[in-house]
Coordinates of C-alpha atoms in Angstrom, one line a residue:
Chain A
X639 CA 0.0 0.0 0.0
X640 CA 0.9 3.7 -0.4
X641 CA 1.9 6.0 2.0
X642 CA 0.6 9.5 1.2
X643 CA 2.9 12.0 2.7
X644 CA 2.5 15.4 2.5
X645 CA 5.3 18.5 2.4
X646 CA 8.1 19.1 2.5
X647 CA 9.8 15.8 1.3
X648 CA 12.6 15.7 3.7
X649 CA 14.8 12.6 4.2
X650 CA 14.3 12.2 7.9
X651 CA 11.6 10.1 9.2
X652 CA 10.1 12.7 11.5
X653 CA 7.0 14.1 10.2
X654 CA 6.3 17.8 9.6
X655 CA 3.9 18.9 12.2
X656 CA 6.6 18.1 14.3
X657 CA 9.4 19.9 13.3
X658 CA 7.0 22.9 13.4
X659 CA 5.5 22.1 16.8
X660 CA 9.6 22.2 18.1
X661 CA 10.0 25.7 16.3
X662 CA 6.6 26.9 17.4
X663 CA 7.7 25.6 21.0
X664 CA 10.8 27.7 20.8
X665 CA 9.0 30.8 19.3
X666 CA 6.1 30.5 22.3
X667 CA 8.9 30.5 25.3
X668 CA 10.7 34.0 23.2
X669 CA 7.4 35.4 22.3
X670 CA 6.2 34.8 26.4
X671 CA 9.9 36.0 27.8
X672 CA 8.5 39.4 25.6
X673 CA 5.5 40.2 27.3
X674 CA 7.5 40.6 30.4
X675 CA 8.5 43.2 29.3
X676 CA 6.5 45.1 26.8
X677 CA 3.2 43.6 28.4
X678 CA 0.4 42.2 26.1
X679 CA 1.1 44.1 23.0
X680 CA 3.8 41.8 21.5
X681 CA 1.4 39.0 21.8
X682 CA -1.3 40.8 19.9
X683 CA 1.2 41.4 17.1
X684 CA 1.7 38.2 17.1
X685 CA -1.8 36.6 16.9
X686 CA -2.7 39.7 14.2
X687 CA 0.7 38.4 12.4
X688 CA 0.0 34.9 12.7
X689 CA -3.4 35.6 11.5
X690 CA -2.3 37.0 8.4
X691 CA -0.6 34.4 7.8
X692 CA -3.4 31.5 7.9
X693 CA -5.7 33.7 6.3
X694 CA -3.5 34.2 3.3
X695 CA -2.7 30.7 2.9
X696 CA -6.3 29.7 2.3
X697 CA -6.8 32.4 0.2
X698 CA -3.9 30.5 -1.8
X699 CA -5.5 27.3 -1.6
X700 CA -8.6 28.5 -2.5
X701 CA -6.9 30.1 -5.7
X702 CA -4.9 26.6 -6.5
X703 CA -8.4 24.9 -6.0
X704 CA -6.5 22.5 -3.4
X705 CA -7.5 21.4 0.3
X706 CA -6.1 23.6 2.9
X707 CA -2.7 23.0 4.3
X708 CA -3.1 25.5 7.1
X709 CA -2.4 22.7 9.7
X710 CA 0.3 21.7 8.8
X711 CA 1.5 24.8 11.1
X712 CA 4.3 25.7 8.1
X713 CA 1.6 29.4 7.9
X714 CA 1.4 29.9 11.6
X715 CA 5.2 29.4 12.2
X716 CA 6.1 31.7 9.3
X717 CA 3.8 34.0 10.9
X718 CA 5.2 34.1 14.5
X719 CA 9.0 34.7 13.1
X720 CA 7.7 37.6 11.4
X721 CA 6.0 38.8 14.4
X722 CA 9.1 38.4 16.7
X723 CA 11.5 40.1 14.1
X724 CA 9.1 43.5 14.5
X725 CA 9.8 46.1 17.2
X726 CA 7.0 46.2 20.0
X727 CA 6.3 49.4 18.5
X728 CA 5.5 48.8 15.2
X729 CA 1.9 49.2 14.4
X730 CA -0.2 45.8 13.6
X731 CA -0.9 46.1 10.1
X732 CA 2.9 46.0 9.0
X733 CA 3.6 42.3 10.7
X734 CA 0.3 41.6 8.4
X735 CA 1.6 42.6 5.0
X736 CA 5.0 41.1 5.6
X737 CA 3.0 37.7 6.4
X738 CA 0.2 38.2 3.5
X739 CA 3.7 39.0 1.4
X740 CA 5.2 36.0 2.5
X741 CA 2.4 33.9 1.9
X742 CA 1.1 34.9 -1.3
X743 CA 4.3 35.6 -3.2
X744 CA 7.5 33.5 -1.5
X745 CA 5.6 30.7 -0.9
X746 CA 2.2 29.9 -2.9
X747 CA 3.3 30.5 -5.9
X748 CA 6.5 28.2 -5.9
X749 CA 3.9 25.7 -5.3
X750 CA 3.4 25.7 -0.8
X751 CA 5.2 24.1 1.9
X752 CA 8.3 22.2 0.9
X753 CA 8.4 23.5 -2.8
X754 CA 9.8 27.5 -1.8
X755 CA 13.1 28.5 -2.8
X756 CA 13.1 31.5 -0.6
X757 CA 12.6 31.6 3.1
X758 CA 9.0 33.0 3.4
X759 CA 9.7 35.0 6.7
X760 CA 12.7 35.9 5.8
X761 CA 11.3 37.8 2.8
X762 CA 7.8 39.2 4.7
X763 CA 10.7 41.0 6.8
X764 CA 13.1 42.1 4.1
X765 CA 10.0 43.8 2.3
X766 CA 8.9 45.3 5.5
X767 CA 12.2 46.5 6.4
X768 CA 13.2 48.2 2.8
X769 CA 9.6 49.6 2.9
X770 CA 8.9 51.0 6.0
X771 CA 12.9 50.9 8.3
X772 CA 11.4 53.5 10.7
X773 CA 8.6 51.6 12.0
X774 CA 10.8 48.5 12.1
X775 CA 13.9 49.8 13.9
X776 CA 11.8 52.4 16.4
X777 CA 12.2 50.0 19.6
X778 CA 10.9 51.2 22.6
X779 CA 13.8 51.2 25.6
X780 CA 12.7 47.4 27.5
X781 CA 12.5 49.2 31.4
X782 CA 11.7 52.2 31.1
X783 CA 8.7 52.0 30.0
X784 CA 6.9 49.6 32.0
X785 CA 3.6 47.5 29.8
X786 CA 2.9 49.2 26.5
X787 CA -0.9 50.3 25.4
X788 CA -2.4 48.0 22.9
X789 CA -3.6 50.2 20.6
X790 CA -2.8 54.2 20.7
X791 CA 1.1 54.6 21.1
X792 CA 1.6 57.9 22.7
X793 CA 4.3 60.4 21.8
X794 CA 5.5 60.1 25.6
X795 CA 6.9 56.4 24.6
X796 CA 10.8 56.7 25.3
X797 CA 13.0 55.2 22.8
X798 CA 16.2 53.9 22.6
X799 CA 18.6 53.2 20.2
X800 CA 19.4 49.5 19.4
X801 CA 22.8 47.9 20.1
X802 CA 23.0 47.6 16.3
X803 CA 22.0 51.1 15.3
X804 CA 24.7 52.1 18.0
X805 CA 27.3 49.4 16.2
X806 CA 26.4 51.3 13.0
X807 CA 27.0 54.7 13.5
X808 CA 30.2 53.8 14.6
X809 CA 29.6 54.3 18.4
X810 CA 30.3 51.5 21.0
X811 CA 27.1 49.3 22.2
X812 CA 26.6 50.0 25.4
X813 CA 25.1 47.1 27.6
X814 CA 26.1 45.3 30.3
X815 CA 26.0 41.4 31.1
X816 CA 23.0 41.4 33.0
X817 CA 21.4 42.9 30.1
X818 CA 21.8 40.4 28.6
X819 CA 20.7 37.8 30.8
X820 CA 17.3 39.7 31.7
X821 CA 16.6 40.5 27.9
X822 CA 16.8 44.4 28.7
X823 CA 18.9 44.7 25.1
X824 CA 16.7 46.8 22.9
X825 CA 15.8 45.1 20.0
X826 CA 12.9 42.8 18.3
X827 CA 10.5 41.4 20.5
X828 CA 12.0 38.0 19.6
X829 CA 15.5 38.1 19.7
X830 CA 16.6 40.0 22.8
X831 CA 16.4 37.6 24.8
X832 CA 19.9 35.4 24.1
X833 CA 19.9 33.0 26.9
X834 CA 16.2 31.5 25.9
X835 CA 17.7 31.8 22.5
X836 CA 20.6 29.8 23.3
X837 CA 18.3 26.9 24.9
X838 CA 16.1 27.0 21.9
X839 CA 19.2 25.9 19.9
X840 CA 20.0 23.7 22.2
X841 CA 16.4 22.2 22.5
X842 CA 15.9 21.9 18.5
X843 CA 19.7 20.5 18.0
X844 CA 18.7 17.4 20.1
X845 CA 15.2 16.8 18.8
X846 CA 17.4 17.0 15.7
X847 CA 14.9 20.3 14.2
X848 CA 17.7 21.9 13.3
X849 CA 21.1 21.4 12.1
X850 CA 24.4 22.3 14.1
X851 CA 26.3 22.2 10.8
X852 CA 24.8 25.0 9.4
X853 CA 24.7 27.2 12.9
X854 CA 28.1 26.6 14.4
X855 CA 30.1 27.7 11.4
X856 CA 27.2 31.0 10.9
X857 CA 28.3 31.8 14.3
X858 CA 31.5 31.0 14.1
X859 CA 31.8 33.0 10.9
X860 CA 30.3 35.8 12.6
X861 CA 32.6 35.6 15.5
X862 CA 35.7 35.4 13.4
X863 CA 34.6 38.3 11.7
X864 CA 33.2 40.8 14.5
X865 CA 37.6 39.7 16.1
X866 CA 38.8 40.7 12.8
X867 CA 37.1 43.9 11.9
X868 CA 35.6 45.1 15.2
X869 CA 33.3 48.6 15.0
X870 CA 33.1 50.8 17.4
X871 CA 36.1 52.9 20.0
X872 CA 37.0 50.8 22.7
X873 CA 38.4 47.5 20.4
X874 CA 38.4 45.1 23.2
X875 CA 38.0 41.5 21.2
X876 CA 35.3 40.2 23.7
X877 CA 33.3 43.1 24.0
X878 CA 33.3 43.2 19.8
X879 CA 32.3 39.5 19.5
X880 CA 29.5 40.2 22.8
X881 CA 28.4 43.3 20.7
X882 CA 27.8 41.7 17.4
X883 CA 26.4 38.4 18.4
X884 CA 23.8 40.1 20.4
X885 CA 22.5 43.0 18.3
X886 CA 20.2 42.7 15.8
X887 CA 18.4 39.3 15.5
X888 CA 22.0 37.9 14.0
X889 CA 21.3 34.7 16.4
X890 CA 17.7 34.7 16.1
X891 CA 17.9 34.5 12.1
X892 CA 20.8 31.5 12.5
X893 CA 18.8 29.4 14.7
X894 CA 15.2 29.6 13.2
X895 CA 15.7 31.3 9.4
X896 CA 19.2 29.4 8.4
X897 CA 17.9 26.0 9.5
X898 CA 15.1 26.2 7.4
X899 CA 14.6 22.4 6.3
X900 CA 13.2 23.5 2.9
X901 CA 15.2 26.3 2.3
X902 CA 18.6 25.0 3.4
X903 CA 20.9 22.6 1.6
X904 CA 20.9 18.7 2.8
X905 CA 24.7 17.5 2.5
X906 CA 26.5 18.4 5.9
X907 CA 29.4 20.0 3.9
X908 CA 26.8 21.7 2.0
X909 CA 25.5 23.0 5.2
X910 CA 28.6 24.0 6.5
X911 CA 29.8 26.2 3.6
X912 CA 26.2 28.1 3.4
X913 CA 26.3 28.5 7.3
X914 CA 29.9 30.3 6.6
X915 CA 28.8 32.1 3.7
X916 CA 25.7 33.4 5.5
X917 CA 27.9 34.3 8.2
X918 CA 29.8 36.1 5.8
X919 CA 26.9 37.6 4.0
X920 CA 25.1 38.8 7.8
X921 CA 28.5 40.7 8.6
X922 CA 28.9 42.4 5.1
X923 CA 25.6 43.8 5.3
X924 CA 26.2 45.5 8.6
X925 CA 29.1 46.7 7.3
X926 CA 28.2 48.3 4.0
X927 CA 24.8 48.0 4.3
X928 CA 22.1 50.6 4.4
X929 CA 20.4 49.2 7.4
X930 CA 21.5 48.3 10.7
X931 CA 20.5 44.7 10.5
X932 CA 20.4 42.9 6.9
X933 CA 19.7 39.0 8.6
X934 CA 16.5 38.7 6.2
X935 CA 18.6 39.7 3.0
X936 CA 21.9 37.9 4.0
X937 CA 19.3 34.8 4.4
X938 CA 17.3 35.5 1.2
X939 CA 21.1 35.6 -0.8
X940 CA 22.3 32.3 0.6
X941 CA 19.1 30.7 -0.3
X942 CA 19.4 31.0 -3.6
X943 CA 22.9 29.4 -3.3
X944 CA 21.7 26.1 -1.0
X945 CA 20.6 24.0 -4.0
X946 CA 24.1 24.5 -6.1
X947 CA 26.0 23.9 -3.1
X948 CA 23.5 20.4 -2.6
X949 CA 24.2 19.5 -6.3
X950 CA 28.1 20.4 -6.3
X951 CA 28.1 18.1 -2.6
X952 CA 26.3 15.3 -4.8
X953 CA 28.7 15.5 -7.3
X954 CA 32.2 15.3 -4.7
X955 CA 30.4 12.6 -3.3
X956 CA 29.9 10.3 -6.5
X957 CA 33.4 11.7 -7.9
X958 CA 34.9 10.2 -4.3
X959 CA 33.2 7.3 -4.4
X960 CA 34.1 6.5 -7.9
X961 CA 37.8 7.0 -7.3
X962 CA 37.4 4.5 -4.3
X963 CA 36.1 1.7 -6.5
X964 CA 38.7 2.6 -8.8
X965 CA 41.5 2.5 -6.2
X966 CA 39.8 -1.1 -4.8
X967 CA 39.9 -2.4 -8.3
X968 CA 43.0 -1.8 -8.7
X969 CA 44.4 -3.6 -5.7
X970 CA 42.6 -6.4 -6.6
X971 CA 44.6 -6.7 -9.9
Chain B
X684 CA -2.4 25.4 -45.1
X685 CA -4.1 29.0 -45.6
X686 CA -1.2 32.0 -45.7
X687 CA -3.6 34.2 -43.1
X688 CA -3.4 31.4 -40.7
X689 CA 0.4 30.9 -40.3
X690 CA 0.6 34.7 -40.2
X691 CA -1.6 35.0 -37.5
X692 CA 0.3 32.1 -35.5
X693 CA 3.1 33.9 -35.8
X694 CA 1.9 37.0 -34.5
X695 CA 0.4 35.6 -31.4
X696 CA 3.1 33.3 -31.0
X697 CA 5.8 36.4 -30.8
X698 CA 2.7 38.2 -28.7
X699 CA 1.9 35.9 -26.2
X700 CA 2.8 32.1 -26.1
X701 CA 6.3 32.7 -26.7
X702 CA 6.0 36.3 -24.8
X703 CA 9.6 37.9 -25.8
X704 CA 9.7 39.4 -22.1
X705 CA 7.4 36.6 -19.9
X706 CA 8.8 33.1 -21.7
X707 CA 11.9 34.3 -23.4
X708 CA 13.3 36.8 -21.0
X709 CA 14.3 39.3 -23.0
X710 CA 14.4 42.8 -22.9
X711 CA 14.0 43.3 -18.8
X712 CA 16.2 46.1 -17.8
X713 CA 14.2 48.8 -19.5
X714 CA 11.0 47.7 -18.2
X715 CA 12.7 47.0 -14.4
X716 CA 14.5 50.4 -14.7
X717 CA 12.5 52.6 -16.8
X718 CA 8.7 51.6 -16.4
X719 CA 7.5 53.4 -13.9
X720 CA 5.4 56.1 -15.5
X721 CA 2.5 54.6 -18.4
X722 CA 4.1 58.0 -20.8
X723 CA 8.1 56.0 -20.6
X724 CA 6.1 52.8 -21.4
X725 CA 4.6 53.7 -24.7
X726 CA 7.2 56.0 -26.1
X727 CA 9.8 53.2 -25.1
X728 CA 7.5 50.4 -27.0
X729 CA 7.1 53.0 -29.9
X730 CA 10.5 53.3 -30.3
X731 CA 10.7 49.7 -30.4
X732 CA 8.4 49.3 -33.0
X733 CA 10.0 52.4 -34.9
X734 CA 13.7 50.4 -34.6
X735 CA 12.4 46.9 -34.6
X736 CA 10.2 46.7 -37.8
X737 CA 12.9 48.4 -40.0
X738 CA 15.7 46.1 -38.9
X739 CA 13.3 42.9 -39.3
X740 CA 12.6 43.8 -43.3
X741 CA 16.6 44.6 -43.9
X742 CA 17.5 41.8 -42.6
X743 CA 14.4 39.3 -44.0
X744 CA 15.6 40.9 -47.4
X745 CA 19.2 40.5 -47.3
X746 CA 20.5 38.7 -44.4
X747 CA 20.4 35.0 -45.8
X748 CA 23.0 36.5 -48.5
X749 CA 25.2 38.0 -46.1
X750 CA 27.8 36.2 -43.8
X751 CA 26.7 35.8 -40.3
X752 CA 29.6 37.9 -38.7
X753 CA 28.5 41.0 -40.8
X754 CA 24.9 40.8 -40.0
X755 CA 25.3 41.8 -36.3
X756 CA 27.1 44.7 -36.6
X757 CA 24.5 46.0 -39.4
X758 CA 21.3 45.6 -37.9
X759 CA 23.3 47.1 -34.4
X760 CA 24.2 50.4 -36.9
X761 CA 20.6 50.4 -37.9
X762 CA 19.1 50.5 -34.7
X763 CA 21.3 52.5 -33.4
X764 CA 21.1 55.3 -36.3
X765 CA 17.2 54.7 -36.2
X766 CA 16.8 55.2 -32.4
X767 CA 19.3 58.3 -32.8
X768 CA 16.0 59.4 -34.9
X769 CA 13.5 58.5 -32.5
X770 CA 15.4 60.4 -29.7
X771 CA 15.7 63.6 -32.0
X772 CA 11.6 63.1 -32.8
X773 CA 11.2 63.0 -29.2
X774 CA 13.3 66.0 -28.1
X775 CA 11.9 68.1 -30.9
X776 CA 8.2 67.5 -31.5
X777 CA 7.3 65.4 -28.5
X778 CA 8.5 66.4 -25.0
X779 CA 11.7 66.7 -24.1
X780 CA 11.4 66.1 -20.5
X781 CA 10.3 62.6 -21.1
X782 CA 13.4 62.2 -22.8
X783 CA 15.4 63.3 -19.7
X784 CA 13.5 61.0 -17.6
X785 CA 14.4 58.0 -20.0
X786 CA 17.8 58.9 -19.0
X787 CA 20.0 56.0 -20.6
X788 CA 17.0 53.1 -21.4
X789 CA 16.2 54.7 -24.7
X790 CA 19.8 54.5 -25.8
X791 CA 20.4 51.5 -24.7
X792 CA 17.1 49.9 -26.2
X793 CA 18.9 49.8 -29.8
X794 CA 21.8 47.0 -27.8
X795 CA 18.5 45.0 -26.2
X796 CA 18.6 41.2 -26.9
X797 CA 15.4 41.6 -28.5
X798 CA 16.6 42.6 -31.5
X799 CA 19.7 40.5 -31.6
X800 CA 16.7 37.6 -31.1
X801 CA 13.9 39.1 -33.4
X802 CA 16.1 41.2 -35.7
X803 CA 18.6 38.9 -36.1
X804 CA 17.4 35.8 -35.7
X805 CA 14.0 34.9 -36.5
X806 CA 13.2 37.4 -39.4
X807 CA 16.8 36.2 -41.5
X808 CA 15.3 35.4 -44.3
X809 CA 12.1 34.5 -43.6
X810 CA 9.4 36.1 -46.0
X811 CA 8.6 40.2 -45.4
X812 CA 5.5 40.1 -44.4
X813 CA 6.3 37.6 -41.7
X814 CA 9.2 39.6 -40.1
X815 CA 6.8 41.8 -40.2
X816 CA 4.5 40.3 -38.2
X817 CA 6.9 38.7 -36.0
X818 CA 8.0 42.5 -35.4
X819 CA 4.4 43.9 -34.6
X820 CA 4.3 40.8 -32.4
X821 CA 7.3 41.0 -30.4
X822 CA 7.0 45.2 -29.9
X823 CA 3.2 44.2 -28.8
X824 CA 4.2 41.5 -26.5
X825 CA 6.7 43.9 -25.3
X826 CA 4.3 47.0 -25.1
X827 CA 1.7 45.2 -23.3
X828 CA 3.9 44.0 -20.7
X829 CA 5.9 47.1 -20.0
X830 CA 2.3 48.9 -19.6
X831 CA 1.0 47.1 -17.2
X832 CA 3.8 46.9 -14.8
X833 CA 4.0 50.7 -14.9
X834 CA 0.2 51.3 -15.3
X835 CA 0.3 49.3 -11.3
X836 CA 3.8 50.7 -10.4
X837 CA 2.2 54.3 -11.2
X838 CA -1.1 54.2 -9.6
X839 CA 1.4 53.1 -6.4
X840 CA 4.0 55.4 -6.6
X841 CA 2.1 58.6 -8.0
X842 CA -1.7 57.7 -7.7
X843 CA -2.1 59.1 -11.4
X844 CA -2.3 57.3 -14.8
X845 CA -1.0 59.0 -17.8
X846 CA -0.3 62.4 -15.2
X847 CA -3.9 62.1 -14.3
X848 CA -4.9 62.3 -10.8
X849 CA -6.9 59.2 -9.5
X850 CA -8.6 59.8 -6.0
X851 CA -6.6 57.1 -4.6
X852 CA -4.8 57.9 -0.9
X853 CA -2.7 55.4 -0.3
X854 CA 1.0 55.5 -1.9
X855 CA 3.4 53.1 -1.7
X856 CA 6.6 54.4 -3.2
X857 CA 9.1 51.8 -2.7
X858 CA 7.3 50.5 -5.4
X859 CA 9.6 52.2 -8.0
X860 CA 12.2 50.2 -6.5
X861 CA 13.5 47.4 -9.3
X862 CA 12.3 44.7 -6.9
X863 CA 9.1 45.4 -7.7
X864 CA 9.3 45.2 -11.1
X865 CA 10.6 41.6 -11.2
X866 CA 8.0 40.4 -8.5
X867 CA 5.2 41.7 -11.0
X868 CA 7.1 40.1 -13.9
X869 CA 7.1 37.0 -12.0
X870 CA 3.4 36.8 -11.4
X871 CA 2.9 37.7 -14.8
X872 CA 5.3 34.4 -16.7
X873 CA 3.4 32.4 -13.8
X874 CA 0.1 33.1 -15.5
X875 CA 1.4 32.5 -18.7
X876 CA 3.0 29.6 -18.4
X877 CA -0.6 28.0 -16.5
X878 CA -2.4 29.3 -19.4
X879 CA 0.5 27.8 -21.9
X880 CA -0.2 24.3 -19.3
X881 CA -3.8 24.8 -19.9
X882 CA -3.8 25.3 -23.8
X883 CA -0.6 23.0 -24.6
X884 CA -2.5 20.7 -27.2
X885 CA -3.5 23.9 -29.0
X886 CA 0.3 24.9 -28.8
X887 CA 2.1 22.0 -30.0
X888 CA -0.2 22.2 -33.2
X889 CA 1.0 25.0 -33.9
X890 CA 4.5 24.5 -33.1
X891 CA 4.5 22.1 -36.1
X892 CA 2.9 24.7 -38.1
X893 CA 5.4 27.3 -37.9
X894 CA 8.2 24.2 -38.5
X895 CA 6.6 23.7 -41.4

């Protein structure tokens, strides 16, 4: 008898919904660790985001005349990423267009789940951010503040420059370790807070979700790079590498937008040279970009490059083995 | 076979099943670059036609008798002395500030593939009044195309079509941003090629009759 399976054909025997239910896990414990500290409204963007999301992808189905494939929870999870890579701030309907965008564009068209070339979050947030940067780098300073209003931001909100707007214009990032521990960095609602981030990685690398030979050598990429070209006065080593892994949503887009199982390449040697070249790709954008954070367009670049890098892995590998039956043939002469 | 029928196929082959900008890919960077406003959009497809149509007959008349290293150059030198026309038309009785917004695109039109394909390919000789049609065809497949993505890119960027005011509020001006462009184009070869899918019987029939 036949097995009908369902998208994306990955070769592992573990099933979608549960790859997603691991990501939507990790997401949950960020997006909770959040309202701490902004109060209610990042959930709200959230469940608007996520909504988005859903809602577009039956509006795909319904225009590919197919059954919905809302539950298999790829809509809901690309939704949440793209609500956790906003500021608190931002107003509700621009987490919506970047999912709607995401949905109807990146991913229905290539033909759904499993089939997209490009990373749908990643893209919802690249067109958000080249569209409308102010409302997605305005974040709101994380104590000072105390619960944010749901609906009417006033002007009275205080603001606070991001560790990698500071890193930009050339100044040091100021923050201290505790910051880090109690998520007080400014940033997305999603990626400030590095020490759940950190367990999330470690959580999805033993369930096997996602794959530590793509993030290691992204970090470690990222690493080598913040050591040899460090911004900002002071030039201590640690407090460059401290600086540049925290700012932004550098880690945030390694652990959940690199590891992408559709997205990114299969081969482990595959994996490791796109996790270096997206390392590469994160820190150049910093560098010369035009925006303080360019994770979603480093991310969209190295996706184009993961099926190349599968094909040329495919081809080492046959090209090895061949010479190995060669070289046993010949000893048996 | 009846000599209207072939002619027709033709046509609507260079027109819309083998679209010279959605299927073949040609000619994109004026359309990405310089279709923004519907007024660049039909003075750049005129121009095409002016340059394309002439090129087309030359070389349908004598570019079977001519080696194929010399046939590039000439139809380039045509094209480029017949655009140098169009741009002086333009400047003169036309409007010369839609010149200056074409910048480099109308210049650079007379180098576009779409000749080197249309021009110098297809119409070599091939009968007149095909390269002719092949000609109307391809400058219409490319007309239409360019005039919708800057008919929507307008009405976002501007709110107006043709300089005319709609009462539309919302702008959205990243829209003139290249990326745009090629996310339209996209859509657009995605609804050709499922029409192509949905009418590929019809196709291949004519396929053989254009082999023929």
């Amino acid at each position: 008898m036949m097995h009908e399976t369902r998208a994306p054909w990955i070769s592992t025997p573990k099933r979608q919904e549960y790859f997603m239910l691991d990501v939507q896990i990790c997401l949950t414990a960020l997006l909770i660790f959040s309202c701490f500290s902004y109060g209610w409204r990042p959930a709200l963007l959230t469940v608007f985001s996520i909504l988005a999301a859903v809602g577009s992808e039956l509006l795909g189905n319904a225009l590919r005349h197919q059954r919905p494939t809302i539950f298999d929870g790829t809509a809901m999870v690309t939704g949440t990423v793209i609500a956790l890579l906003m500021s608190p701030l931002t107003p509700y309907w621009v987490p919506m267009m970047a999912s709607a965008f995401a949905i109807l564009v990146v991913k229905i068209p290539f033909g759904g789940a499993g089939r997209n070339v490009f990373n749908p979050a990643a893209a919802g947030v690249a067109l958000v951010t080249q569209c409308f940067p102010a409302y997605v780098f305005t974040y709101p300073d994380a104590t000072a503040n105390g619960s944010l209003p749901l609906w009417e931001i006033p002007e009275t909100i205080i603001t606070k420059a991001s560790p990698a707007a500071e890193l930009a214009a050339g100044a040091d990032a100021t923050f201290s370790f505790a910051q880090v521990i109690w998520g007080e960095l400014c940033g997305p609602i999603g990626a400030t807070a590095i020490f759940i981030l950190i367990a999330a990685a470690a959580f999805l690398f033993i369930r096997r979700t996602a794959s530590v030979w793509t993030v290691i050598p992204y970090v470690c990429m990222c690493t080598l790079i913040a050591i040899v070209f460090p911004r900002g006065t002071q030039g201590e080593i640690m407090h460059s590498i401290a600086a540049e892994l925290c700012a932004g949503y550098l880690l945030f887009a390694g652990i959940f937008l690199l590891t992408d199982p559709v997205t990114s390449p299969k081969y482990p040697p595959a994996k490791v040279v796109y996790g270096l070249l997206a390392g590469v790709t994160v820190m150049l954008l910093r560098h010369v970009g035009r925006f303080e954070e360019g994770a979603a367009f480093a991310i969209l670049l190295v996706n184009v490059i993961a099926a190349p890098l599968d094909r040329g892995c495919w081809y080492l590998v046959g090209y090895w083995q061949d010479r190995q039956s060669a070289r046993k043939r010949g000893g048996a002469k | 076979m009846k000599k209207g029928y072939r002619t027709r196929r033709v046509f609507l082959r260079a027109f819309a099943t083998e679209n010279v900008v959605l299927v073949q890919g040609l000619g994109m960077c004026p359309i990405i670059a310089a279709g923004t406003t519907l007024q660049k959009a039909v003075a750049l497809t005129v121009c095409t036609l002016a340059v394309l149509l002439p090129s087309s007959l030359l070389m349908s008349a004598i570019g079977k008798k001519m080696s194929p290293i010399l046939r590039a150059p000439l139809y380039t030198l045509l094209a480029m002395a017949l655009m140098v026309g169009c741009a002086w038309v333009m400047t003169t009785y036309i409007s010369p500030e839609l010149y200056a917004s074409l910048y480099v695109f109308l210049p650079l039109m007379a180098v576009n593939t779409l000749f080197t394909y249309h021009a110098g390919g297809f119409s070599v000789g091939r009968q007149p009044h095909l390269a002719v049609t092949d000609a109307l065809g391809t400058s219409c497949g490319f007309g239409v195309v360019i005039c919708i993505v800057a008919i929507l890119r307008e009405i976002a960027v501007y709110g107006t079509v043709w300089g005319k005011a709609l009462n539309i509020e919302a702008r959205f001006p990243e829209a003139a941003y290249p990326y745009a462009a090629i996310i339209l184009l996209g859509l657009m070869a995605a609804f050709l090629q499922q029409m192509r899918l949905k009418y590929a019987q019809i196709l291949e029939d004519e396929e053989e009759i254009i082999r023929e």
